Short mmCIF file of C-alpha atoms and ligand atoms in Angstrom, two decimals:
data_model
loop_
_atom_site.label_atom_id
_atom_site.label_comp_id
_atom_site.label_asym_id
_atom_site.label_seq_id
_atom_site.Cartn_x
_atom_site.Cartn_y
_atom_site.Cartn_z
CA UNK A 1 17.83 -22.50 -5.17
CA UNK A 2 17.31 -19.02 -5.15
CA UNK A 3 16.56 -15.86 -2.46
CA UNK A 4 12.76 -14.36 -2.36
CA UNK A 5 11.29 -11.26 0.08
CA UNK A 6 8.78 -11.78 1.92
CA UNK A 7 6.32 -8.94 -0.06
CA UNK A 8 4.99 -7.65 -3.74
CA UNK A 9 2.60 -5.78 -4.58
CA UNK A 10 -1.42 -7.43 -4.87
CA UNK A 11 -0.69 -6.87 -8.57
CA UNK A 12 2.36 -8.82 -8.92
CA UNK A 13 1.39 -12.05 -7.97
CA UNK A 14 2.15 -13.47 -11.37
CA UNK A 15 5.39 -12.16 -11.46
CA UNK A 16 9.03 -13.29 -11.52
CA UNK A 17 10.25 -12.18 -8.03
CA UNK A 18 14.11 -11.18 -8.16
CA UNK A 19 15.47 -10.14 -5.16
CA UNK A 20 18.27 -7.38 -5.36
CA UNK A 21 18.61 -6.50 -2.27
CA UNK A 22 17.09 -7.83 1.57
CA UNK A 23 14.64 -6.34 3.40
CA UNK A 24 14.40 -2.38 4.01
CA UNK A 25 17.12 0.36 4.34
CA UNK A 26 15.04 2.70 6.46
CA UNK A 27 12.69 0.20 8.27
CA UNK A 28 12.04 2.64 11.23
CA UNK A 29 7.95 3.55 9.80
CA UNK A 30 6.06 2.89 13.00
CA UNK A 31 3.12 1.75 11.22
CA UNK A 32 5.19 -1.15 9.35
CA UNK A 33 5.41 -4.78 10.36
CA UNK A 34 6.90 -6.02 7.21
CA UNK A 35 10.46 -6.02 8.08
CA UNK A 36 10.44 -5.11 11.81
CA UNK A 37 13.87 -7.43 13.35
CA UNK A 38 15.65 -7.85 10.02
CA UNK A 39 18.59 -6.47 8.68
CA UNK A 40 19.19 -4.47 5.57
CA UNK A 41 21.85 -5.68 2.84
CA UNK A 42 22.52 -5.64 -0.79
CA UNK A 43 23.00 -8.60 -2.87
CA UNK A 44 26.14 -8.46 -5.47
CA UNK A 45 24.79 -8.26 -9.75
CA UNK A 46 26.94 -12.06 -9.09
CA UNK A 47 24.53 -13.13 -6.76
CA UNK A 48 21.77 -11.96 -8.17
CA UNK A 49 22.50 -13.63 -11.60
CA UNK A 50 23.11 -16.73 -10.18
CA UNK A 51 19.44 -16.74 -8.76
CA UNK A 52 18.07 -15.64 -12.14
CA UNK A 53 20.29 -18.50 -13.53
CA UNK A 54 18.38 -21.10 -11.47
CA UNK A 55 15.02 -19.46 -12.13
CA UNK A 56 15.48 -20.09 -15.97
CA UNK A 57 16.50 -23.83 -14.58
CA UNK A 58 13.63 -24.50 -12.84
CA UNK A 59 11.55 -23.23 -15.75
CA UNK A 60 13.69 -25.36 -18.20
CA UNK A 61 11.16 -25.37 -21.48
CA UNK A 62 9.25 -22.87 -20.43
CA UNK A 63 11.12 -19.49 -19.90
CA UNK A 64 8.68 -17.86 -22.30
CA UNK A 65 5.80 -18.28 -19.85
CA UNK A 66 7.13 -15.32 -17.40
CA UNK A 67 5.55 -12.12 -19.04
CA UNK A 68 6.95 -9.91 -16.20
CA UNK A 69 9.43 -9.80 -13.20
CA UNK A 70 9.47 -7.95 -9.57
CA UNK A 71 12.44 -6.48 -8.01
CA UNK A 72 12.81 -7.17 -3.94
CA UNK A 73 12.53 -5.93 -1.64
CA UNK A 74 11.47 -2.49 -0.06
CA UNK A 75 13.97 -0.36 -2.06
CA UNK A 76 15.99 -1.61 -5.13
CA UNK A 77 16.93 1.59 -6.68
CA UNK A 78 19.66 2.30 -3.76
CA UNK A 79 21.81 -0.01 -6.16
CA UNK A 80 23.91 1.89 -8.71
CA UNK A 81 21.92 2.26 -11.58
CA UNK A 82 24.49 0.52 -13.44
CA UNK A 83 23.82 -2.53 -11.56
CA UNK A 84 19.94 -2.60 -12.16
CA UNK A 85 20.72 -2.32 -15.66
CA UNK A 86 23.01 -4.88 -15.85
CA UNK A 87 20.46 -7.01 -13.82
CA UNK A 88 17.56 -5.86 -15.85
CA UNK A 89 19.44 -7.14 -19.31
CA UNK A 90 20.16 -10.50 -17.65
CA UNK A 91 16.22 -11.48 -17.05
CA UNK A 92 15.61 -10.47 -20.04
CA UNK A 93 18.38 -12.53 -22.19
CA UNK A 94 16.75 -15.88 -19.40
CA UNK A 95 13.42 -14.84 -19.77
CA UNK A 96 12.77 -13.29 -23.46
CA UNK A 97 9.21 -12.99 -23.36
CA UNK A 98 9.27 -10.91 -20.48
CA UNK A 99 7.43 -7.64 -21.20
CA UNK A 100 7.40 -5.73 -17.77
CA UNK A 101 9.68 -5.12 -14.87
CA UNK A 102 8.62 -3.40 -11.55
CA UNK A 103 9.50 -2.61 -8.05
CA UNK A 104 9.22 -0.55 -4.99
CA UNK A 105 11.41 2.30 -4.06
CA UNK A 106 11.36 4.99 -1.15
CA UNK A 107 11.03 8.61 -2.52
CA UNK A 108 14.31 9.59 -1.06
CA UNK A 109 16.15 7.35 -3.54
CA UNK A 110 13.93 8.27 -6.27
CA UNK A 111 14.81 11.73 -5.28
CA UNK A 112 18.50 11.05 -6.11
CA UNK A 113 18.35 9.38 -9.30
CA UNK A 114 18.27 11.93 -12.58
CA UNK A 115 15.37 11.78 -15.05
CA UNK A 116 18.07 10.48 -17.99
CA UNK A 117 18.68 7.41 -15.69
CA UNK A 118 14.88 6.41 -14.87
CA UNK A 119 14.97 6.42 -18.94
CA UNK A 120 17.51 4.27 -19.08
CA UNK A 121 15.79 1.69 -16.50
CA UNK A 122 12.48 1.98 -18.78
CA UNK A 123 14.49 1.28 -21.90
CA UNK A 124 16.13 -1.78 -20.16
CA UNK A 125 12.13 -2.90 -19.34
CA UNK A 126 11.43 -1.26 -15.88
CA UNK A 127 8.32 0.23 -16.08
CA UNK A 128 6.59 0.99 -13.11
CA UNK A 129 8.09 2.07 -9.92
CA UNK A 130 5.58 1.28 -6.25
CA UNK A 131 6.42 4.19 -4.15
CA UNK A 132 4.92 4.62 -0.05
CA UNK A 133 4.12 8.36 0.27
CA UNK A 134 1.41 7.42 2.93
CA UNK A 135 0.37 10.72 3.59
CA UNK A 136 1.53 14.86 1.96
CA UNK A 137 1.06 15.92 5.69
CA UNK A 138 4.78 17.03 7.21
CA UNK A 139 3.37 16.34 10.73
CA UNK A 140 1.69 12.71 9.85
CA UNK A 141 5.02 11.72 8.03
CA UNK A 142 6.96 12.69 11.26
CA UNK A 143 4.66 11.38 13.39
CA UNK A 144 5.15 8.00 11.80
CA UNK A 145 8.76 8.16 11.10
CA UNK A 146 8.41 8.06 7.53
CA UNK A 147 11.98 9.64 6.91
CA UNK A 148 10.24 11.52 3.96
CA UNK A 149 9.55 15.27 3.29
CA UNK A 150 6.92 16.62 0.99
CA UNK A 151 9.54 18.01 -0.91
CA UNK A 152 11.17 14.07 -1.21
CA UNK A 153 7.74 12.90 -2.55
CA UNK A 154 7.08 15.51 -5.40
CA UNK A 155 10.99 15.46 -6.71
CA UNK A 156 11.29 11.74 -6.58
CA UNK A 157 7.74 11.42 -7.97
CA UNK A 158 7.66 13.75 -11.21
CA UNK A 159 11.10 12.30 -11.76
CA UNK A 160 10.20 9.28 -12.69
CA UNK A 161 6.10 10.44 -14.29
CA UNK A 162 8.63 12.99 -16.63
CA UNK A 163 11.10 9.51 -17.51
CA UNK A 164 7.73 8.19 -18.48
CA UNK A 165 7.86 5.18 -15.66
CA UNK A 166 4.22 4.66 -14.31
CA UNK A 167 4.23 5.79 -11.10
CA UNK A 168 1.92 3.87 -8.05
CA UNK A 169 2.01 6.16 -4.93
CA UNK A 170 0.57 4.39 -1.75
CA UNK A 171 -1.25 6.33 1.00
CA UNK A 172 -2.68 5.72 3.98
CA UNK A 173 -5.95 6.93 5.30
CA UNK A 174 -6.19 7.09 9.19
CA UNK A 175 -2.59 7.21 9.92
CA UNK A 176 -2.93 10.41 11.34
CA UNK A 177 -5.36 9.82 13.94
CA UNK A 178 -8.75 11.97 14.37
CA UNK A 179 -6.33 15.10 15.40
CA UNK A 180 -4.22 15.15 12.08
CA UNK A 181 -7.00 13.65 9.46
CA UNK A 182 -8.28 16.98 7.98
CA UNK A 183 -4.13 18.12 7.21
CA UNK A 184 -4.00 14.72 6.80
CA UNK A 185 -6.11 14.47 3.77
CA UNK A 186 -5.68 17.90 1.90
CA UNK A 187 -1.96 18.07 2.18
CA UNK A 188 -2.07 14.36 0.05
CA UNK A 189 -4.28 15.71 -1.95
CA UNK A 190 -2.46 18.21 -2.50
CA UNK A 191 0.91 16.77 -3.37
CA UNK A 192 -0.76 14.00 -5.62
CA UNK A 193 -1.95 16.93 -7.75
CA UNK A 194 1.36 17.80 -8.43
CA UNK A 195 3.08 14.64 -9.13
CA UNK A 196 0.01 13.05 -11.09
CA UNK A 197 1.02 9.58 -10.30
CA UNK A 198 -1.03 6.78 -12.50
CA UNK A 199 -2.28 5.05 -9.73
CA UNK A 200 -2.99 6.61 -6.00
CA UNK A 201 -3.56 2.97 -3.88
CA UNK A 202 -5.39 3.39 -0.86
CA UNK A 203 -4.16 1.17 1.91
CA UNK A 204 -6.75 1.91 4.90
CA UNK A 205 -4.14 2.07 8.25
CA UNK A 206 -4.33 -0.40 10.68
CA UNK A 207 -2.67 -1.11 13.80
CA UNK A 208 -0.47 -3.84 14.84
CA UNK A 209 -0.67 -5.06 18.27
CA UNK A 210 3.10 -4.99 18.36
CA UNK A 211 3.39 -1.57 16.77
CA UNK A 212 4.94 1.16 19.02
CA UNK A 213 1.53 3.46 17.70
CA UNK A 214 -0.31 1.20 20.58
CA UNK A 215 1.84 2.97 23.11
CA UNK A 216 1.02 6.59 21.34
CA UNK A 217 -2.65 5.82 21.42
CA UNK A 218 -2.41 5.01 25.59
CA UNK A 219 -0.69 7.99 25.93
CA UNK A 220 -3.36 9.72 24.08
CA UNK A 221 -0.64 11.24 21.37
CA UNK A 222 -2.61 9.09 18.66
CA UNK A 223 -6.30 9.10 18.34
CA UNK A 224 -7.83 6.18 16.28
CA UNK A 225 -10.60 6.43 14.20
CA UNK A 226 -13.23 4.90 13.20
CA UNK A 227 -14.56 3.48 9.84
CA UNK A 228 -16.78 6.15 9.23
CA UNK A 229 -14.28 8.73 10.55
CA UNK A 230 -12.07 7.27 7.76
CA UNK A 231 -14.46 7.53 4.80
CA UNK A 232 -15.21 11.12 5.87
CA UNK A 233 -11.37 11.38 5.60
CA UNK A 234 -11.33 9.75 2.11
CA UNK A 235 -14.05 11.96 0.81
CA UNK A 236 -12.40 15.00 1.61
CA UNK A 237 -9.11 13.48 0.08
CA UNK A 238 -11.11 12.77 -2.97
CA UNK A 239 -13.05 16.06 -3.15
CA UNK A 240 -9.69 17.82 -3.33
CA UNK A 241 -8.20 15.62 -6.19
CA UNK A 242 -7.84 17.05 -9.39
CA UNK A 243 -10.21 15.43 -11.96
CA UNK A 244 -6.64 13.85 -13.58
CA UNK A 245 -5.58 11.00 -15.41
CA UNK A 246 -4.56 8.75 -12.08
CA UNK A 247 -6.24 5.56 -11.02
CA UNK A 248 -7.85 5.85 -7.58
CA UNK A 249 -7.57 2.52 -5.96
CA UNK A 250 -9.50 1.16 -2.91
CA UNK A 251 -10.48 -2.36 -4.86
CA UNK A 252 -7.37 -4.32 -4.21
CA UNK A 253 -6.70 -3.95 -0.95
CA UNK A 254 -9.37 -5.79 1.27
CA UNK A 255 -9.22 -4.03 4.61
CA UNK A 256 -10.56 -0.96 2.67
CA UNK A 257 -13.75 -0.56 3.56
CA UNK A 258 -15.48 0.65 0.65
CA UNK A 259 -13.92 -1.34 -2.25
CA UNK A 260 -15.92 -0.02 -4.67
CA UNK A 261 -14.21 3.60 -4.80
CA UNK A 262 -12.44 2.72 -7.55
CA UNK A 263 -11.34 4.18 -11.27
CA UNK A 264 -9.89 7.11 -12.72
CA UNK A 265 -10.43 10.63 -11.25
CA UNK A 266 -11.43 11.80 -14.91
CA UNK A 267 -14.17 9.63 -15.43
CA UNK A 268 -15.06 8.15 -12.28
CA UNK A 269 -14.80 10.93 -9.52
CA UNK A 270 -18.25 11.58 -9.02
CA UNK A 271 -19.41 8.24 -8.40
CA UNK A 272 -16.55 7.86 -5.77
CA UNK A 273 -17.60 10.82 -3.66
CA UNK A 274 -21.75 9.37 -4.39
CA UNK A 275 -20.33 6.25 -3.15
CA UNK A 276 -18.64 7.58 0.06
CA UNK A 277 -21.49 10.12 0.72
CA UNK A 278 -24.19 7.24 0.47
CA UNK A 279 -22.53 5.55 3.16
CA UNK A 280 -21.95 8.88 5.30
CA UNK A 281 -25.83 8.94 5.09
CA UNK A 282 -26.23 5.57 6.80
CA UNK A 283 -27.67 5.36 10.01
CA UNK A 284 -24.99 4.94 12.62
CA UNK A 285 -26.53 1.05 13.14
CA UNK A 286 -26.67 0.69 9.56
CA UNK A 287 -22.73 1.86 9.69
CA UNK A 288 -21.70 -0.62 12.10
CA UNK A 289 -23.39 -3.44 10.52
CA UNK A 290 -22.00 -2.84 7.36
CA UNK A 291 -18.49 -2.72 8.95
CA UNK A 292 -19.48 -5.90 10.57
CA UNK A 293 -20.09 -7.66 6.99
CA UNK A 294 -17.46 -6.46 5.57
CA UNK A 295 -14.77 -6.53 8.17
CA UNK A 296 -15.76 -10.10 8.76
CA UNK A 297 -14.43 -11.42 4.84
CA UNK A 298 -12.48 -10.04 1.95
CA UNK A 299 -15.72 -9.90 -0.04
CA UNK A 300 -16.93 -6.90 -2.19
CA UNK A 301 -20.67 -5.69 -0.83
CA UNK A 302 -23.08 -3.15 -2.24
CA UNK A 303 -23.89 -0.66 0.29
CA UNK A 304 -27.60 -1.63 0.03
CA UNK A 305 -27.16 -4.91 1.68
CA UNK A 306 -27.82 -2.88 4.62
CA UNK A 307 -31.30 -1.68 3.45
CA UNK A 308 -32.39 -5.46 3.99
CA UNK A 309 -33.96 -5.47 7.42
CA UNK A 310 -33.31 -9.42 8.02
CA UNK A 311 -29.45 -8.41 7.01
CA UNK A 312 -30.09 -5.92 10.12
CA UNK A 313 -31.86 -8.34 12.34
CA UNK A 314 -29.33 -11.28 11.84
CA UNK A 315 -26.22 -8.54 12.76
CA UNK A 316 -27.54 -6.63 15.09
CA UNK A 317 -27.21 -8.83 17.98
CA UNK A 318 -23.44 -9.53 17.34
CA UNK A 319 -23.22 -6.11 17.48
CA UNK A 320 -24.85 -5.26 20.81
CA UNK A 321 -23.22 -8.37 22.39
CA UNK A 322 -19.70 -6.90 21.25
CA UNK A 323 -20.74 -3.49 22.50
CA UNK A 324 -22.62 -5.30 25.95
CA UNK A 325 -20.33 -3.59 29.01
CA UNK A 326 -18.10 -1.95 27.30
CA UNK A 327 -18.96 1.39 24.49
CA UNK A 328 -16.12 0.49 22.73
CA UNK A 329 -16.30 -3.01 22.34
CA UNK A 330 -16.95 -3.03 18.86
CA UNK A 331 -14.97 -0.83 17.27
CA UNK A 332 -12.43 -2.18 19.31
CA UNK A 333 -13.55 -5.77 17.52
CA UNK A 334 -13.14 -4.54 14.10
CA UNK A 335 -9.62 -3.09 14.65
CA UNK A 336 -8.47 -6.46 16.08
CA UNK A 337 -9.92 -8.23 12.71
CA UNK A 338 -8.24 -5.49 10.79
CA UNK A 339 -4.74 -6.11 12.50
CA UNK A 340 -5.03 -9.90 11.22
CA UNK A 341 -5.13 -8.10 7.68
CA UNK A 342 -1.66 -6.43 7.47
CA UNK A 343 1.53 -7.99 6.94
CA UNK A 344 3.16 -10.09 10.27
CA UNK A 345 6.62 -9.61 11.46
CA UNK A 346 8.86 -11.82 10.53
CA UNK A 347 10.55 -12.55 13.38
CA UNK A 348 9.46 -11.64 17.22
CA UNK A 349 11.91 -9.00 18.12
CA UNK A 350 10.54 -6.31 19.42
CA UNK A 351 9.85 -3.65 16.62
CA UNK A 352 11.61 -0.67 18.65
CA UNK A 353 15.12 -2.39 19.05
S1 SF4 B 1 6.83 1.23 5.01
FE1 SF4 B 1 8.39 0.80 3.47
S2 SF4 B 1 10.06 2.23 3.98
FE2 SF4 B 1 8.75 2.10 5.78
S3 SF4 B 1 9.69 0.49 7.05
FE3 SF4 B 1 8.07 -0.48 5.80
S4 SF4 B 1 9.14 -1.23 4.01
FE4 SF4 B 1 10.51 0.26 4.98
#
């Protein structure tokens, strides 16, 4: 028997999954359902091995079939660095084929680890750290209790880009609401320009029923937005990218609409912003119905599905019967769908106590 989180990133779904500690330090975000009603706690190197011992049981023969390992959950590196080492040696004296270790880690703790220790990690095999900036924005990060600066983001960041750890920063398109999306989307911009992380993964926001954002969006504090709203947003995010060496990722994360705006910003940039700006040319029916497809499965689909006018006759009437009596009907449809897409709590406290 051993301990597993609940999460990993879409890209480490072959992976070993180790987990050094339980569930999330900070877990006050308000956009986050991941952990909402679980406690925090770190497991002992002891315990840890012990897992990794019955791992390499339960693979018996065939220890040389794990390539690469994940450390749980939401923020390893607040263990000593000492201790990840000594954890990192272990999987790799159980599992000696493995090539790659990786995990997630909140810029505050990067923040306080020293470049000549993120060297040490990558020597002992950890090579690329998953890090949530969500937005460069002070305001949006406040907003959404983050518990992140600016200033947290670029020293943790080109801490670990200088130690020569590939760096995946996460942000979050709409998480500001209509009001903040302009600051929004420059200030990331802005801040990924100076930390040059490899990867910059979009994950489109979305809002949980349960989240205490439903209350700010009553109250009128929080404005959502809609899918077009949002790729205006991304296009001005990409427009202000540098052309660098950093992987621009909508493609593996389903509840982005546009997929497709995917690759590096030094070979692929223009094509993202034609790709946003064709569907910014849409009609506003054309718009909706290609939500509608898309919304309605995790399926990739070319924009020009919605030059087909049968495409447009078979939709349409959803459409109108979502929007019969009610304006808002069917946006408000395709942000229920998109709340199915996130994470779930894991238990149903409520997520403020
Ligand atoms: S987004 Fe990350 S840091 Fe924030 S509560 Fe969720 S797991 Fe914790």
């Amino acid at each position: 028997m051993y301990e597993q989180g609940v999460i990993r990133p879409p890209s480490e779904a072959q992976s070993l999954l180790v987990r050094v500690t339980r569930n999330c330090p900070w877990n006050q975000c308000l956009f986050c359902p991941a952990y909402k009603g679980t406690k925090f706690s770190r497991r002992t190197v002891e315990e840890v091995k012990t897992d990794i011992d019955n791992m390499a049981k339960e693979y018996k023969n065939h220890t040389n079939m794990i390539k690469s390992a994940f450390l749980q959950d939401a923020d390893s590196l607040v263990l000593k660095t000492a201790d990840i080492l000594e954890i990192l040696h272990y999987i790799k004296e159980k599992f000696p084929a493995l090539e790659r270790v990786t995990t997630y880690a909140r810029s505050t703790t990067l923040k306080r680890k020293t470049v000549e220790e993120f060297k040490q990690l990558k020597e002992a095999g950890l090579i690329r750290i998953h890090a949530g900036m969500e937005s460069g924005s002070e305001t949006v990060l406040k907003m959404i209790k983050k518990g992140i600066t600016p200033e947290d983001i670029i020293e943790g960041g080109t801490k670990v880009v200088a130690a020569g750890i590939s760096l995946s920063e996460y942000i979050m398109p709409g998480v500001g609401g209509r009001t903040l999306s302009k600051e929004h989307a420059i200030e990331t911009a802005r801040l990924l320009n100076v930390v040059k992380p490899d990867f910059i993964r979009v994950r489109t926001f979305a809002l949980h029923p349960q989240s205490p954002m439903q209350k700010m969006v009553l109250e009128g504090t929080l404005v959502p937005m809609t899918d077009e709203e949002i790729i205006a947003e991304i296009r001005l995010l990409v427009s202000n990218l540098d052309e660098m060496h950093s992987y621009f990722s909508c493609g593996d994360y389903s509840p982005n609409l546009l997929m497709q705006v995917d690759g590096y910003l030094d070979e692929k940039k223009a094509y993202m912003l034609s790709e946003l700006d064709k569907f910014l040319a849409l009609t506003p029916q054309q718009q909706k119905v290609y939500s509608f497809i898309r919304r309605s499965s995790s399926m990739h689909y070319p924009l020009e599905i919605v030059y087909d006018k049968e495409v447009i006759q078979k939709v349409m009437p959803e459409i109108e019967r979502l929007e019969k009596g009610d304006p808002e009907g069917f946006y408000r449809y395709i942000a229920t769908l998109m709340s199915y897409m996130i994470p779930q709590p894991q238990t149903d406290t409520d997520w403020d106590s």
